[in-house]
Tab-separated table of N, CA and C in Angstrom:
chain	number	residue	atom	x	y	z
A	1082	MET	N	54.427	33.277	99.213
A	1082	MET	CA	53.551	33.105	98.083
A	1082	MET	C	53.513	31.326	98.841
A	1083	THR	N	52.506	30.615	98.559
A	1083	THR	CA	51.747	29.100	98.475
A	1083	THR	C	52.719	28.735	97.676
A	1084	GLU	N	53.761	27.491	98.044
A	1084	GLU	CA	53.847	26.548	97.308
A	1084	GLU	C	52.945	26.034	96.427
A	1085	ALA	N	52.699	25.715	94.915
A	1085	ALA	CA	52.072	25.137	94.153
A	1085	ALA	C	52.502	24.235	93.017
A	1086	THR	N	51.674	23.504	92.756
A	1086	THR	CA	51.934	22.588	91.774
A	1086	THR	C	50.715	23.095	90.442
A	1087	ILE	N	51.650	22.712	89.187
A	1087	ILE	CA	50.554	22.910	88.615
A	1087	ILE	C	50.561	21.625	87.085
A	1088	ARG	N	49.787	20.787	87.151
A	1088	ARG	CA	49.576	20.155	86.422
A	1088	ARG	C	48.057	19.943	84.881
A	1089	HIS	N	48.393	19.456	84.134
A	1089	HIS	CA	47.991	19.022	83.399
A	1089	HIS	C	47.205	18.402	83.230
A	1090	ASN	N	45.329	18.139	83.329
A	1090	ASN	CA	44.790	16.558	83.504
A	1090	ASN	C	43.676	16.536	82.427
A	1091	PRO	N	44.230	16.397	81.165
A	1091	PRO	CA	43.350	16.024	80.124
A	1091	PRO	C	41.972	15.346	80.652
A	1092	ASP	N	42.066	14.233	81.320
A	1092	ASP	CA	40.474	13.537	81.634
A	1092	ASP	C	39.504	14.135	81.486
A	1093	ARG	N	39.867	15.473	82.117
A	1093	ARG	CA	38.610	16.363	83.286
A	1093	ARG	C	39.009	17.669	81.792
A	1094	GLU	N	40.113	17.950	81.375
A	1094	GLU	CA	39.658	18.801	80.063
A	1094	GLU	C	39.906	20.087	80.848
A	1095	ARG	N	41.488	20.087	81.640
A	1095	ARG	CA	41.633	21.594	82.118
A	1095	ARG	C	42.917	21.499	83.188
A	1096	PHE	N	43.914	22.424	83.365
A	1096	PHE	CA	45.118	22.345	84.017
A	1096	PHE	C	44.922	22.705	85.507
A	1097	GLU	N	45.075	22.100	85.993
A	1097	GLU	CA	45.064	22.415	87.735
A	1097	GLU	C	46.203	23.166	88.425
A	1098	VAL	N	45.689	23.431	89.627
A	1098	VAL	CA	46.742	24.580	90.009
A	1098	VAL	C	46.404	23.160	92.208
A	1099	LEU	N	47.375	22.803	91.994
A	1099	LEU	CA	46.830	22.303	93.922
A	1099	LEU	C	48.514	22.823	94.827
A	1100	VAL	N	47.424	22.535	95.827
A	1100	VAL	CA	48.194	23.198	96.936
A	1100	VAL	C	47.991	22.117	97.825
A	1101	ALA	N	49.130	20.937	98.561
A	1101	ALA	CA	49.324	20.005	99.420
A	1101	ALA	C	48.585	19.206	98.263
A	1102	GLY	N	48.354	19.457	97.340
A	1102	GLY	CA	47.677	17.702	96.860
A	1102	GLY	C	46.188	17.996	96.421
A	1103	ASN	N	45.784	19.199	97.305
A	1103	ASN	CA	44.430	19.806	96.249
A	1103	ASN	C	43.835	20.635	95.391
A	1104	VAL	N	43.239	20.535	95.049
A	1104	VAL	CA	42.943	21.602	93.461
A	1104	VAL	C	42.952	22.502	93.654
A	1105	ILE	N	42.941	23.981	93.997
A	1105	ILE	CA	42.727	25.254	94.428
A	1105	ILE	C	42.483	26.393	92.736
A	1106	GLY	N	42.592	25.462	92.182
A	1106	GLY	CA	42.138	26.489	90.941
A	1106	GLY	C	42.498	25.825	89.689
A	1107	LYS	N	41.682	26.141	88.647
A	1107	LYS	CA	42.194	25.361	87.105
A	1107	LYS	C	41.722	26.589	86.140
A	1108	ALA	N	42.184	25.495	85.310
A	1108	ALA	CA	41.867	26.802	83.850
A	1108	ALA	C	41.023	25.767	82.921
A	1109	VAL	N	39.340	25.428	82.565
A	1109	VAL	CA	39.209	24.741	81.647
A	1109	VAL	C	38.768	25.090	80.546
A	1110	TYR	N	38.977	23.353	80.132
A	1110	TYR	CA	38.709	24.116	78.223
A	1110	TYR	C	37.897	23.015	77.120
A	1111	LYS	N	37.614	23.144	76.124
A	1111	LYS	CA	36.561	22.302	75.247
A	1111	LYS	C	37.679	22.042	74.136
A	1112	THR	N	37.722	20.720	74.265
A	1112	THR	CA	39.104	20.619	72.216
A	1112	THR	C	37.917	20.494	71.560
A	1113	TYR	N	38.302	21.674	70.614
A	1113	TYR	CA	37.295	21.748	69.220
A	1113	TYR	C	38.523	21.259	68.205
A	1114	ASP	N	37.710	20.236	67.342
A	1114	ASP	CA	38.659	20.337	65.811
A	1114	ASP	C	37.445	20.159	64.999
A	1115	ALA	N	37.152	21.228	63.920
A	1115	ALA	CA	36.508	21.026	62.790
A	1115	ALA	C	37.182	20.534	61.865
A	1116	GLY	N	38.053	19.695	62.002
A	1116	GLY	CA	38.933	18.898	60.442
A	1116	GLY	C	39.966	19.646	60.300
A	1117	ASP	N	40.196	20.696	60.609
A	1117	ASP	CA	41.385	21.741	59.989
A	1117	ASP	C	42.646	21.537	60.763
A	1118	ALA	N	42.898	21.863	62.493
A	1118	ALA	CA	43.720	21.906	63.143
A	1118	ALA	C	43.053	21.934	64.229
A	1119	PRO	N	43.390	20.977	65.191
A	1119	PRO	CA	42.801	21.023	67.050
A	1119	PRO	C	43.180	22.437	67.946
A	1120	GLN	N	41.795	22.890	68.533
A	1120	GLN	CA	42.092	24.421	69.029
A	1120	GLN	C	42.060	23.894	70.495
A	1121	ARG	N	41.747	24.944	71.490
A	1121	ARG	CA	41.376	24.224	72.542
A	1121	ARG	C	40.991	25.687	73.092
A	1122	ILE	N	39.663	25.354	73.359
A	1122	ILE	CA	38.341	26.954	74.034
A	1122	ILE	C	38.538	26.727	75.680
A	1123	PHE	N	39.601	27.667	75.554
A	1123	PHE	CA	39.588	27.954	77.326
A	1123	PHE	C	38.229	28.878	77.635
A	1124	TYR	N	37.398	28.297	77.966
A	1124	TYR	CA	36.134	29.199	78.529
A	1124	TYR	C	35.577	29.498	80.618
A	1125	HIS	N	37.086	28.397	81.097
A	1125	HIS	CA	36.551	29.379	82.902
A	1125	HIS	C	37.961	28.717	83.724
A	1126	THR	N	38.525	30.435	84.173
A	1126	THR	CA	39.484	30.037	84.616
A	1126	THR	C	39.127	30.384	86.305
A	1127	VAL	N	39.515	29.938	87.207
A	1127	VAL	CA	39.374	29.979	88.893
A	1127	VAL	C	40.315	29.838	89.576
A	1128	ILE	N	40.387	30.804	90.840
A	1128	ILE	CA	41.317	30.174	91.640
A	1128	ILE	C	40.909	30.141	92.386
A	1129	ASN	N	40.887	29.705	93.826
A	1129	ASN	CA	39.971	29.591	95.741
A	1129	ASN	C	40.362	31.119	95.902
A	1130	GLU	N	39.396	31.540	96.308
A	1130	GLU	CA	39.364	32.718	96.914
A	1130	GLU	C	41.043	33.290	97.520
A	1131	GLU	N	40.486	32.288	98.877
A	1131	GLU	CA	41.585	32.470	99.856
A	1131	GLU	C	43.249	32.095	99.396
A	1132	TYR	N	43.308	31.723	98.221
A	1132	TYR	CA	44.887	31.702	97.129
A	1132	TYR	C	44.797	33.179	96.490
A	1133	GLY	N	43.771	33.579	96.445
A	1133	GLY	CA	43.952	35.211	95.381
A	1133	GLY	C	45.230	36.088	95.722
A	1134	GLY	N	45.142	36.343	94.927
A	1134	GLY	CA	46.427	37.452	95.215
A	1134	GLY	C	48.060	37.505	94.836
A	1135	GLN	N	48.329	36.062	94.955
A	1135	GLN	CA	49.805	35.550	94.821
A	1135	GLN	C	50.254	35.357	93.103
A	1136	GLY	N	49.378	35.295	92.371
A	1136	GLY	CA	49.877	35.733	91.014
A	1136	GLY	C	49.586	33.722	90.483
A	1137	LEU	N	48.525	32.843	91.221
A	1137	LEU	CA	48.474	31.593	91.574
A	1137	LEU	C	48.078	31.728	89.312
A	1138	ALA	N	46.950	32.212	89.337
A	1138	ALA	CA	46.219	32.612	87.621
A	1138	ALA	C	47.097	32.897	86.743
A	1139	GLY	N	47.960	33.564	86.820
A	1139	GLY	CA	48.881	33.884	86.111
A	1139	GLY	C	50.114	32.503	85.832
A	1140	GLN	N	50.622	32.920	86.635
A	1140	GLN	CA	51.087	31.291	86.546
A	1140	GLN	C	50.055	29.845	86.002
A	1141	LEU	N	49.022	29.900	85.784
A	1141	LEU	CA	48.456	28.528	85.928
A	1141	LEU	C	48.031	28.840	84.200
A	1142	ALA	N	47.971	30.067	83.494
A	1142	ALA	CA	47.625	30.147	82.394
A	1142	ALA	C	48.729	29.743	81.901
A	1143	THR	N	50.079	30.351	82.099
A	1143	THR	CA	51.218	30.302	81.257
A	1143	THR	C	51.224	29.056	81.200
A	1144	VAL	N	51.397	27.889	81.802
A	1144	VAL	CA	51.540	26.718	81.693
A	1144	VAL	C	50.423	26.222	80.859
A	1145	ALA	N	49.177	26.442	81.474
A	1145	ALA	CA	48.039	25.988	79.842
A	1145	ALA	C	48.216	26.394	78.534
A	1146	LEU	N	49.040	28.442	78.704
A	1146	LEU	CA	48.815	28.232	77.053
A	1146	LEU	C	50.498	27.389	75.966
A	1147	ASP	N	51.212	27.451	77.269
A	1147	ASP	CA	52.601	26.986	77.032
A	1147	ASP	C	52.382	25.600	76.686
A	1148	GLU	N	51.620	25.084	77.394
A	1148	GLU	CA	51.306	23.374	76.940
A	1148	GLU	C	50.517	23.668	75.530
A	1149	THR	N	49.665	24.498	74.976
A	1149	THR	CA	48.760	23.977	74.574
A	1149	THR	C	49.392	24.335	73.142
A	1150	VAL	N	50.333	25.797	73.542
A	1150	VAL	CA	51.567	25.745	72.157
A	1150	VAL	C	52.203	24.879	72.172
A	1151	GLY	N	52.894	24.305	72.726
A	1151	GLY	CA	53.989	23.023	72.447
A	1151	GLY	C	53.254	22.002	72.078
A	1152	ALA	N	52.218	21.580	72.242
A	1152	ALA	CA	51.416	20.399	71.493
A	1152	ALA	C	51.182	20.809	70.453
A	1153	GLY	N	51.774	21.614	69.663
A	1153	GLY	CA	50.597	21.944	68.349
A	1153	GLY	C	48.986	22.766	68.559
A	1154	ILE	N	48.742	23.043	69.425
A	1154	ILE	CA	46.890	23.455	69.299
A	1154	ILE	C	46.632	24.798	69.511
A	1155	SER	N	46.210	25.424	68.889
A	1155	SER	CA	45.339	26.746	68.703
A	1155	SER	C	44.597	27.109	70.289
A	1156	ILE	N	44.847	28.252	70.186
A	1156	ILE	CA	43.992	28.380	71.496
A	1156	ILE	C	42.656	29.440	71.328
A	1157	VAL	N	42.130	29.387	71.674
A	1157	VAL	CA	40.525	29.999	71.566
A	1157	VAL	C	40.290	30.146	72.578
A	1158	PRO	N	40.162	31.936	73.120
A	1158	PRO	CA	40.255	32.686	74.212
A	1158	PRO	C	38.833	32.967	74.538
A	1159	VAL	N	37.816	31.837	75.255
A	1159	VAL	CA	36.741	32.695	76.094
A	1159	VAL	C	36.580	33.478	77.093
A	1160	CYS	N	37.179	32.515	78.000
A	1160	CYS	CA	37.176	32.802	79.144
A	1160	CYS	C	37.530	34.149	79.769
A	1161	PRO	N	37.238	35.352	80.585
A	1161	PRO	CA	37.377	36.812	80.660
A	1161	PRO	C	39.247	37.202	81.103
A	1162	TYR	N	39.233	35.450	81.977
A	1162	TYR	CA	40.532	36.250	82.456
A	1162	TYR	C	41.902	35.813	81.539
A	1163	ILE	N	41.641	34.290	80.839
A	1163	ILE	CA	42.623	33.755	79.756
A	1163	ILE	C	42.632	35.510	78.417
A	1164	LYS	N	41.517	35.522	78.106
A	1164	LYS	CA	41.233	37.011	77.138
A	1164	LYS	C	41.834	37.705	77.156
A	1165	LYS	N	42.461	38.657	79.094
A	1165	LYS	CA	43.252	39.576	79.280
A	1165	LYS	C	44.612	39.574	79.213
A	1166	PHE	N	44.520	38.121	80.104
A	1166	PHE	CA	46.263	37.348	79.675
A	1166	PHE	C	46.746	37.819	78.531
A	1167	LEU	N	45.820	37.295	77.531
A	1167	LEU	CA	46.750	37.183	76.129
A	1167	LEU	C	47.182	38.482	75.856
A	1168	THR	N	46.312	39.789	75.997
A	1168	THR	CA	46.314	40.894	75.994
A	1168	THR	C	48.164	41.931	76.215
A	1169	LYS	N	48.095	40.967	77.728
A	1169	LYS	CA	49.434	40.848	77.873
A	1169	LYS	C	50.711	40.103	77.642
A	1170	HIS	N	50.294	39.807	76.999
A	1170	HIS	CA	51.079	38.412	76.542
A	1170	HIS	C	51.114	37.954	74.793
A	1171	PRO	N	51.630	39.360	74.059
A	1171	PRO	CA	51.866	39.395	72.709
A	1171	PRO	C	52.334	37.656	72.061
A	1172	GLU	N	52.888	37.298	72.910
A	1172	GLU	CA	53.981	36.491	72.312
A	1172	GLU	C	52.940	35.020	72.050
A	1173	TYR	N	51.737	35.051	72.375
A	1173	TYR	CA	50.902	33.797	72.488
A	1173	TYR	C	50.044	34.132	70.961
A	1174	ALA	N	50.192	35.550	70.585
A	1174	ALA	CA	49.146	36.542	69.542
A	1174	ALA	C	48.893	35.154	67.944
A	1175	ALA	N	50.153	34.379	68.205
A	1175	ALA	CA	50.492	33.783	66.190
A	1175	ALA	C	49.604	32.215	66.527
A	1176	SER	N	49.161	32.048	68.526
A	1176	SER	CA	48.857	30.746	68.349
A	1176	SER	C	47.534	31.350	69.153
A	1177	THR	N	47.472	32.153	68.627
A	1177	THR	CA	45.184	32.313	69.493
A	1177	THR	C	44.519	32.604	68.364
A	1178	THR	N	43.142	31.517	68.253
A	1178	THR	CA	42.701	32.297	67.389
A	1178	THR	C	41.011	32.681	68.103
A	1179	ALA	N	40.895	33.853	67.567
A	1179	ALA	CA	39.343	34.546	68.039
A	1179	ALA	C	38.395	33.925	67.867
A	1180	PRO	N	37.389	33.521	68.770
A	1180	PRO	CA	36.063	32.841	68.861
A	1180	PRO	C	35.364	33.270	67.943
A	1181	LYS	N	34.476	32.042	67.391
A	1181	LYS	CA	33.736	32.777	65.977
A	1181	LYS	C	32.405	31.851	66.439
A	1182	PRO	N	31.185	32.102	66.308
A	1182	PRO	CA	29.919	32.226	66.181
A	1182	PRO	C	30.113	29.828	66.010
A	1183	ALA	N	30.469	28.962	65.574
A	1183	ALA	CA	31.233	27.991	65.573
A	1183	ALA	C	31.767	27.964	66.960
A	1184	HIS	N	32.391	28.202	67.406
A	1184	HIS	CA	33.275	27.603	69.059
A	1184	HIS	C	31.774	28.098	70.094
A	1185	LEU	N	31.468	28.974	70.189
A	1185	LEU	CA	30.604	29.677	71.283
A	1185	LEU	C	28.858	28.182	71.098
A	1186	GLU	N	28.832	28.121	69.686
A	1186	GLU	CA	27.641	27.184	69.288
A	1186	GLU	C	28.606	25.616	70.206
A	1187	PHE	N	30.027	25.312	69.516
A	1187	PHE	CA	29.938	23.868	70.391
A	1187	PHE	C	30.417	23.920	71.421
A	1188	LEU	N	30.740	25.098	72.253
A	1188	LEU	CA	30.763	25.171	73.945
A	1188	LEU	C	29.853	25.332	74.469
A	1189	SER	N	28.722	25.646	73.789
A	1189	SER	CA	27.529	25.947	74.629
A	1189	SER	C	26.630	24.746	75.032
A	1190	GLU	N	26.278	23.657	73.333
A	1190	GLU	CA	25.712	22.379	73.040
A	1190	GLU	C	27.004	21.235	74.301
A	1191	ALA	N	28.437	21.578	74.350
A	1191	ALA	CA	29.395	20.328	74.799
A	1191	ALA	C	28.895	20.685	76.471
A	1192	LEU	N	28.667	21.989	77.290
A	1192	LEU	CA	28.075	22.037	78.237
A	1192	LEU	C	27.005	22.194	78.732
A	1193	ALA	N	26.180	21.854	77.821
A	1193	ALA	CA	25.040	21.457	78.484
A	1193	ALA	C	24.287	21.061	79.594
A	1194	PRO	N	23.237	20.557	80.487
A	1194	PRO	CA	23.012	19.670	81.065
A	1194	PRO	C	23.218	18.693	80.178
A	1195	HIS	N	22.387	18.106	79.542
A	1195	HIS	CA	22.099	16.913	79.144
A	1195	HIS	C	23.498	16.255	78.289
A	1196	ALA	N	24.532	17.508	78.386
A	1196	ALA	CA	25.868	16.341	77.635
A	1196	ALA	C	26.720	16.130	78.543
A	1197	ARG	N	26.634	16.627	79.852
A	1197	ARG	CA	26.999	16.036	81.133
A	1197	ARG	C	26.625	14.443	81.856
A	1198	ALA	N	25.399	14.200	81.600
A	1198	ALA	CA	24.865	13.206	81.799
A	1198	ALA	C	26.275	11.866	81.575
């Protein structure tokens, strides 16, 4: 198994998997706050193909979700991998919010090409 490190990179709104100092995977989110409580909308998780099948995505999801819950932030799963992970880990259910139209609209606007300029 590959020796990997997982870190939170809040400036880029993502959790990263590093091997030999190189980012080889990430769980990307957008911070959403509608005034009640902060939420993290997880919308994309990926591990480079050559590192697949080693359990790195599961480790990444565990660290990302544990740190999110530990910070008092609710999980909003939009990413298919995070959604599936949550079905197998009911311990996160109390900290999970189902995606609503407002979340998806916010995410769409946040990821629009003009928003990246």
